[in-house]
Amino acid sequence: MKHLPDSLKSVAAATVIVLAAGCATSDALNNDNLAVAAGFKVITPKKPDQQAILAKLPKDKVTPVNYQGSTYYVLPDSMNNLAYVGGPAQYQDYQKMRVAKQLSNNNLEAAQMNEMNSMDWGGWGGWGGPAFVGLRR
């Protein structure tokens, strides 16, 4: 009966790893969510000069843009022809949220590594024990 909890731990660990890998591919969506949470407004550029500015911006990155005498911080979503636009206060909030999110991700990763290290892998016979022959000459 002891093997059931061990196998559940293994399945749970594998699931966490797969989910973490899947989350890594959605950075653009996470940046959009952070921008909205920080108070950025979602706009659809309608004027030709706005569309030209949006087309030149690096994707998945907030960039300062001077437009009509004011500085705005713009996160483009060129696939949907949208821009997330904020002022200095919203950008400052965005930066704080990014740092907090990164710290949270680091803590989660450390906890996952600790969980993996605390598992009893001895039931598998280890990776380099007597069953592992390898190439020898």
CSV table of C-alpha atoms in Angstrom, one decimal, residues 4-113:
chain,number,residue,atom,x,y,z
A,4,LEU,CA,0.3,4.0,-4.0
A,5,PRO,CA,1.2,7.3,-2.3
A,6,ASP,CA,4.7,7.2,-4.0
A,7,SER,CA,3.1,6.8,-7.4
A,8,LEU,CA,0.6,9.6,-6.7
A,9,LYS,CA,3.6,11.8,-5.8
A,10,SER,CA,5.3,10.9,-9.0
A,11,VAL,CA,2.1,11.6,-11.1
A,12,ALA,CA,1.6,14.9,-9.2
A,13,ALA,CA,5.2,16.0,-9.8
A,14,ALA,CA,4.9,15.1,-13.5
A,15,THR,CA,1.7,17.1,-13.7
A,16,VAL,CA,3.3,20.1,-12.1
A,17,ILE,CA,6.2,20.0,-14.5
A,18,VAL,CA,3.9,19.8,-17.5
A,19,LEU,CA,1.7,22.6,-16.3
A,20,ALA,CA,4.8,24.8,-15.6
A,21,ALA,CA,6.0,24.2,-19.1
A,22,GLY,CA,2.6,25.1,-20.5
A,23,CYS,CA,2.6,28.3,-18.5
A,24,ALA,CA,5.9,29.4,-19.8
A,25,THR,CA,4.5,29.6,-23.3
A,26,SER,CA,1.8,32.1,-22.3
A,27,ASP,CA,4.1,35.1,-21.3
A,28,ALA,CA,2.3,37.4,-23.7
A,29,LEU,CA,-1.0,36.7,-22.1
A,30,ASN,CA,0.5,37.2,-18.7
A,31,ASN,CA,2.0,40.5,-19.7
A,32,ASP,CA,-1.4,41.6,-21.0
A,33,ASN,CA,-3.1,40.6,-17.7
A,34,LEU,CA,-0.5,42.5,-15.7
A,35,ALA,CA,-0.9,45.6,-17.8
A,36,VAL,CA,-4.6,45.6,-17.4
A,37,ALA,CA,-4.3,45.0,-13.6
A,38,ALA,CA,-1.8,47.9,-13.4
A,39,GLY,CA,-4.4,50.2,-15.0
A,40,PHE,CA,-3.3,50.2,-18.7
A,41,LYS,CA,-6.2,51.0,-21.1
A,42,VAL,CA,-6.9,48.7,-24.0
A,43,ILE,CA,-7.1,50.7,-27.2
A,44,THR,CA,-7.5,49.9,-30.9
A,45,PRO,CA,-5.3,52.3,-32.9
A,46,LYS,CA,-7.5,54.0,-35.5
A,47,LYS,CA,-5.3,56.8,-36.8
A,48,PRO,CA,-2.6,55.9,-39.3
A,49,ASP,CA,0.1,57.4,-37.1
A,50,GLN,CA,-1.0,55.3,-34.2
A,51,GLN,CA,-1.0,52.2,-36.4
A,52,ALA,CA,2.5,53.0,-37.6
A,53,ILE,CA,3.8,53.4,-34.1
A,54,LEU,CA,2.2,50.1,-33.0
A,55,ALA,CA,3.8,48.3,-36.0
A,56,LYS,CA,7.3,49.4,-35.0
A,57,LEU,CA,7.1,48.4,-31.3
A,58,PRO,CA,8.8,45.2,-30.1
A,59,LYS,CA,6.1,42.6,-29.2
A,60,ASP,CA,5.7,41.4,-25.6
A,61,LYS,CA,7.5,44.4,-24.2
A,62,VAL,CA,6.3,47.7,-22.7
A,63,THR,CA,8.0,50.6,-24.6
A,64,PRO,CA,7.8,54.3,-23.8
A,65,VAL,CA,6.3,56.3,-26.6
A,66,ASN,CA,6.2,60.1,-27.0
A,67,TYR,CA,2.9,60.9,-28.6
A,68,GLN,CA,1.5,64.4,-29.0
A,69,GLY,CA,3.8,65.8,-26.3
A,70,SER,CA,3.1,63.2,-23.7
A,71,THR,CA,4.9,60.0,-22.7
A,72,TYR,CA,2.9,56.8,-22.8
A,73,TYR,CA,3.9,53.2,-22.1
A,74,VAL,CA,2.7,50.9,-24.7
A,75,LEU,CA,2.4,47.1,-24.8
A,76,PRO,CA,1.4,46.1,-28.3
A,77,ASP,CA,-0.8,43.2,-29.2
A,78,SER,CA,-0.3,43.2,-32.9
A,79,MET,CA,-2.1,39.9,-33.5
A,80,ASN,CA,-5.4,41.5,-32.3
A,81,ASN,CA,-4.5,45.1,-33.4
A,82,LEU,CA,-4.6,46.3,-29.9
A,83,ALA,CA,-2.4,48.3,-27.6
A,84,TYR,CA,-2.3,48.4,-23.8
A,85,VAL,CA,-1.5,52.0,-23.0
A,86,GLY,CA,-0.6,53.5,-19.6
A,87,GLY,CA,1.0,56.6,-18.1
A,88,PRO,CA,4.0,56.7,-15.7
A,89,ALA,CA,1.9,55.7,-12.7
A,90,GLN,CA,0.5,52.6,-14.4
A,91,TYR,CA,3.9,51.7,-15.7
A,92,GLN,CA,5.4,51.9,-12.2
A,93,ASP,CA,2.6,49.6,-10.9
A,94,TYR,CA,3.2,47.2,-13.9
A,95,GLN,CA,6.9,47.0,-13.0
A,96,LYS,CA,6.1,46.3,-9.3
A,97,MET,CA,3.6,43.5,-10.3
A,98,ARG,CA,6.2,42.0,-12.7
A,99,VAL,CA,8.8,41.8,-9.9
A,100,ALA,CA,6.2,40.3,-7.5
A,101,LYS,CA,5.2,37.8,-10.1
A,102,GLN,CA,8.8,36.8,-10.7
A,103,LEU,CA,9.4,36.3,-7.0
A,104,SER,CA,6.3,34.2,-6.8
A,105,ASN,CA,7.4,32.1,-9.7
A,106,ASN,CA,10.9,31.7,-8.2
A,107,ASN,CA,9.3,30.6,-4.9
A,108,LEU,CA,7.0,28.1,-6.7
A,109,GLU,CA,9.9,26.7,-8.6
A,110,ALA,CA,12.0,26.3,-5.5
A,111,ALA,CA,9.1,24.6,-3.7
A,112,GLN,CA,8.7,22.2,-6.6
A,113,MET,CA,12.4,21.4,-6.6
